[in-house]
Short mmCIF file of C-alpha atoms in Angstrom, two decimals:
data_model
loop_
_atom_site.label_atom_id
_atom_site.label_comp_id
_atom_site.label_asym_id
_atom_site.label_seq_id
_atom_site.Cartn_x
_atom_site.Cartn_y
_atom_site.Cartn_z
CA ASP A 1 3.49 -1.63 -27.05
CA ALA A 2 2.14 -4.59 -25.31
CA GLY A 3 1.26 -4.39 -21.37
CA VAL A 4 1.19 -6.86 -19.30
CA THR A 5 -0.39 -10.42 -20.46
CA GLN A 6 -1.49 -13.38 -18.41
CA SER A 7 -2.58 -16.68 -19.23
CA PRO A 8 -4.79 -18.19 -18.69
CA THR A 9 -7.97 -15.88 -18.25
CA HIS A 10 -9.90 -18.82 -16.43
CA LEU A 11 -9.01 -21.78 -14.53
CA ILE A 12 -11.09 -24.53 -12.90
CA LYS A 13 -8.90 -26.99 -10.68
CA THR A 14 -9.88 -29.56 -8.03
CA ARG A 15 -8.86 -29.22 -4.53
CA GLY A 16 -5.36 -31.06 -3.84
CA GLN A 17 -3.97 -30.05 -7.38
CA GLN A 18 -1.48 -27.97 -8.52
CA VAL A 19 -1.56 -24.83 -10.71
CA THR A 20 0.76 -22.74 -12.70
CA LEU A 21 -0.06 -19.01 -13.58
CA ARG A 22 1.98 -17.27 -16.28
CA CYS A 23 3.16 -13.59 -16.80
CA SER A 24 4.83 -11.58 -19.34
CA PRO A 25 5.73 -7.95 -18.19
CA LYS A 26 5.04 -4.77 -20.15
CA SER A 27 7.98 -4.08 -22.48
CA GLY A 28 10.60 -2.20 -20.46
CA HIS A 29 9.86 -3.42 -17.06
CA ASP A 30 12.06 -5.65 -15.17
CA THR A 31 10.14 -6.46 -11.68
CA VAL A 32 6.83 -8.39 -11.67
CA SER A 33 4.72 -8.75 -8.28
CA TRP A 34 1.88 -11.16 -7.94
CA TYR A 35 -1.32 -10.41 -5.92
CA GLN A 36 -4.27 -12.49 -4.83
CA GLN A 37 -7.93 -10.69 -5.16
CA ALA A 38 -10.75 -12.29 -3.48
CA LEU A 39 -14.07 -11.15 -4.42
CA GLY A 40 -14.98 -7.95 -2.87
CA GLN A 41 -11.55 -7.63 -1.32
CA GLY A 42 -8.27 -5.41 -2.47
CA PRO A 43 -5.41 -7.15 -3.83
CA GLN A 44 -3.23 -9.12 -1.51
CA PHE A 45 0.42 -8.77 -2.07
CA ILE A 46 1.91 -12.55 -2.59
CA PHE A 47 5.73 -11.93 -3.55
CA GLN A 48 7.84 -9.87 -5.89
CA TYR A 49 10.47 -10.88 -8.26
CA TYR A 50 13.45 -8.95 -9.57
CA GLU A 51 16.38 -10.04 -11.17
CA GLU A 52 15.37 -14.06 -11.22
CA GLU A 53 14.88 -13.71 -7.51
CA GLU A 54 12.08 -13.30 -5.04
CA ARG A 55 12.86 -9.82 -3.45
CA GLN A 56 10.07 -9.19 -1.09
CA ARG A 57 7.23 -11.89 0.18
CA GLY A 58 3.59 -11.39 1.23
CA ASN A 59 2.01 -13.30 4.15
CA PHE A 60 1.21 -16.13 2.23
CA PRO A 61 2.13 -20.11 2.66
CA ASP A 62 5.01 -21.94 1.22
CA ARG A 63 2.26 -23.49 -1.12
CA PHE A 64 2.93 -20.48 -3.15
CA SER A 65 5.80 -20.34 -4.91
CA GLY A 66 7.20 -18.31 -7.88
CA HIS A 67 10.03 -17.90 -10.75
CA GLN A 68 11.10 -15.40 -12.84
CA PHE A 69 12.95 -16.22 -16.21
CA PRO A 70 16.22 -14.32 -17.69
CA ASN A 71 13.30 -12.67 -20.30
CA TYR A 72 11.69 -11.21 -17.16
CA SER A 73 8.28 -13.21 -17.35
CA SER A 74 7.26 -15.02 -14.17
CA GLU A 75 5.09 -17.80 -13.16
CA LEU A 76 3.26 -18.44 -10.01
CA ASN A 77 2.80 -21.75 -8.76
CA VAL A 78 0.21 -22.97 -6.12
CA ASN A 79 0.44 -26.67 -4.66
CA ALA A 80 -1.83 -28.50 -2.81
CA LEU A 81 -5.02 -26.23 -3.69
CA LEU A 82 -7.69 -25.26 -1.21
CA LEU A 83 -10.86 -24.16 -1.58
CA GLY A 84 -9.97 -20.77 -0.55
CA ASP A 85 -7.33 -20.23 -3.15
CA SER A 86 -10.14 -19.41 -5.35
CA ALA A 87 -9.43 -15.83 -6.30
CA LEU A 88 -8.61 -13.51 -9.33
CA TYR A 89 -4.63 -13.67 -9.59
CA LEU A 90 -3.04 -10.43 -10.68
CA CYS A 91 0.49 -9.77 -12.19
CA ALA A 92 1.89 -6.37 -12.01
CA SER A 93 4.95 -5.11 -13.57
CA SER A 94 7.21 -2.18 -12.92
CA PHE A 95 10.75 -0.54 -13.76
CA VAL A 96 11.06 2.33 -11.61
CA ARG A 97 9.50 1.79 -8.10
CA ALA A 98 7.85 5.11 -8.05
CA GLU A 99 6.00 4.54 -11.39
CA GLY A 100 3.44 2.33 -9.92
CA TYR A 101 2.52 -0.67 -11.36
CA THR A 102 0.75 -2.13 -14.45
CA PHE A 103 -1.57 -4.84 -13.84
CA GLY A 104 -2.53 -7.72 -16.06
CA SER A 105 -5.94 -8.42 -16.71
CA GLY A 106 -5.58 -11.48 -14.34
CA THR A 107 -6.20 -15.00 -14.23
CA ARG A 108 -9.52 -16.34 -12.53
CA LEU A 109 -8.85 -19.33 -10.69
CA THR A 110 -11.86 -21.60 -9.18
CA VAL A 111 -10.98 -24.46 -6.85
CA VAL A 112 -14.05 -27.00 -6.49
CA GLN B 1 -4.42 -2.56 12.28
CA LYS B 2 -4.66 -3.01 8.82
CA GLU B 3 -1.45 -1.71 6.47
CA VAL B 4 -3.94 0.74 4.48
CA GLU B 5 -7.38 1.23 5.38
CA GLN B 6 -10.17 2.63 3.29
CA ASN B 7 -14.08 3.45 4.15
CA SER B 8 -15.56 0.60 2.16
CA GLY B 9 -18.63 2.24 1.23
CA PRO B 10 -20.57 2.29 -0.85
CA LEU B 11 -20.08 5.80 -1.25
CA SER B 12 -23.12 7.32 -3.74
CA VAL B 13 -22.98 11.01 -5.39
CA PRO B 14 -24.96 12.77 -7.76
CA GLU B 15 -23.50 13.41 -11.25
CA GLY B 16 -21.59 16.45 -11.31
CA ALA B 17 -21.01 16.35 -7.61
CA ILE B 18 -17.27 15.88 -5.90
CA ALA B 19 -16.54 12.51 -4.43
CA SER B 20 -13.94 12.27 -1.89
CA LEU B 21 -12.11 8.99 -0.87
CA ASN B 22 -9.96 8.73 1.85
CA CYS B 23 -7.04 6.24 2.73
CA THR B 24 -5.09 6.09 6.06
CA TYR B 25 -1.81 4.12 6.21
CA SER B 26 0.13 2.58 9.16
CA ASP B 27 3.88 2.67 7.73
CA ARG B 28 5.24 5.81 8.62
CA GLY B 29 8.26 4.79 6.13
CA SER B 30 5.88 4.44 3.07
CA GLN B 31 7.46 6.39 0.32
CA SER B 32 4.75 6.24 -2.48
CA PHE B 33 1.29 6.42 -2.90
CA PHE B 34 -1.05 5.71 -5.66
CA TRP B 35 -5.05 5.37 -6.54
CA TYR B 36 -6.49 3.01 -8.67
CA ARG B 37 -9.64 2.23 -10.60
CA GLN B 38 -11.20 -0.76 -10.54
CA TYR B 39 -14.13 -1.67 -12.80
CA SER B 40 -16.26 -4.85 -11.89
CA GLY B 41 -14.65 -7.59 -13.36
CA LYS B 42 -11.62 -5.90 -14.61
CA SER B 43 -7.98 -5.20 -13.27
CA PRO B 44 -6.98 -2.18 -11.47
CA GLU B 45 -5.77 0.70 -13.50
CA LEU B 46 -3.42 3.62 -12.04
CA ILE B 47 -5.15 6.79 -11.94
CA MET B 48 -3.03 8.97 -9.54
CA SER B 49 0.30 8.67 -7.70
CA ILE B 50 1.67 11.12 -5.41
CA TYR B 51 4.83 11.21 -3.32
CA SER B 52 5.34 14.37 -1.34
CA ASN B 53 2.91 16.33 1.18
CA GLY B 54 0.23 18.52 -0.59
CA ASP B 55 -2.12 18.38 -3.25
CA LYS B 56 -1.47 16.97 -6.71
CA GLU B 57 -4.05 17.73 -9.62
CA ASP B 58 -4.37 15.83 -12.78
CA GLY B 59 -7.86 16.82 -14.89
CA ARG B 60 -10.65 16.18 -12.50
CA PHE B 61 -8.84 14.14 -9.79
CA THR B 62 -6.86 15.95 -6.93
CA ALA B 63 -4.80 13.44 -4.60
CA GLN B 64 -3.97 14.67 -1.54
CA LEU B 65 -1.16 13.39 0.92
CA ASN B 66 -0.61 13.91 4.47
CA LYS B 67 2.57 12.10 5.94
CA ALA B 68 2.41 13.42 9.57
CA SER B 69 -1.20 12.18 9.85
CA GLN B 70 -0.50 9.22 7.22
CA TYR B 71 -3.55 10.24 5.43
CA VAL B 72 -3.98 10.02 1.47
CA SER B 73 -7.38 11.20 -0.22
CA LEU B 74 -8.63 11.43 -3.78
CA LEU B 75 -11.17 14.05 -4.99
CA ILE B 76 -13.14 13.75 -8.30
CA ARG B 77 -14.58 16.57 -9.30
CA ASP B 78 -17.56 16.93 -11.77
CA SER B 79 -18.44 13.22 -11.26
CA GLN B 80 -19.63 11.42 -14.08
CA PRO B 81 -21.56 8.03 -14.05
CA SER B 82 -18.39 6.68 -16.11
CA ASP B 83 -16.50 7.00 -12.66
CA SER B 84 -18.58 4.64 -11.09
CA ALA B 85 -16.35 2.02 -9.87
CA THR B 86 -14.03 0.51 -7.06
CA TYR B 87 -11.40 3.05 -5.91
CA LEU B 88 -8.19 1.37 -4.69
CA CYS B 89 -5.60 3.20 -2.16
CA ALA B 90 -2.13 1.69 -2.41
CA VAL B 91 1.11 2.49 -0.52
CA GLY B 92 4.44 1.58 -1.73
CA ASN B 93 7.28 0.74 0.71
CA ASN B 94 10.81 -0.59 -0.68
CA ASN B 95 9.95 -3.64 -2.63
CA ASP B 96 6.16 -3.91 -2.35
CA MET B 97 3.06 -2.29 -2.67
CA ARG B 98 0.01 -2.77 -0.33
CA PHE B 99 -3.72 -2.12 -1.32
CA GLY B 100 -6.75 -1.33 0.87
CA ALA B 101 -9.85 -3.32 0.50
CA GLY B 102 -11.12 -0.52 -1.82
CA THR B 103 -14.03 2.02 -1.95
CA ARG B 104 -16.96 1.17 -4.37
CA LEU B 105 -18.27 4.71 -5.59
CA THR B 106 -21.47 4.96 -7.60
CA VAL B 107 -22.20 8.32 -9.41
CA LYS B 108 -26.12 8.56 -10.35
CA PRO B 109 -27.33 10.69 -13.19
#
């Protein structure tokens, strides 16, 4: 049973560029949440997708956007990259809210 | 006030001791509570969940919840060097889950 898969694993982008990160949820999961984790910090909630719609959003600017596809996979897009966007981006999937989330291995984004 | 607060540590205990990790949260409407373990360079993995007041035990781990005090804790008995990691407290409410900054635990042989 495949867990949560994220791609790419690592990414280096230049300030001002745009990036797309991808996530496939665990089999049977229909909800995808995205988190940003800076070094030495806890994961910060970006947004959650369910039934192809953004259901909840954290305190992130509109430069961060997302999408969920009919097969429950999801993308995170970040426009106009800033140096401060350098972080580990984690995708987590779930089915029943109370069960907790299953995390992917993350995408390490470096903005130079 | 942060939504979820943890002692940042680091916390160091000798092998075989009990490690105690604490967490407080601000939203009284929170419904679900989790502890995740994160090894350096890896993603968080769920180790405990708790939803009602009291204690919940799973092997060497015990989670404690006190909703009136808005307090969650994790006890690790017979700590092992392999328990050395960052422990993240997470609080769920409706459609999202918020994390604390984590407590770094080191278990010394």
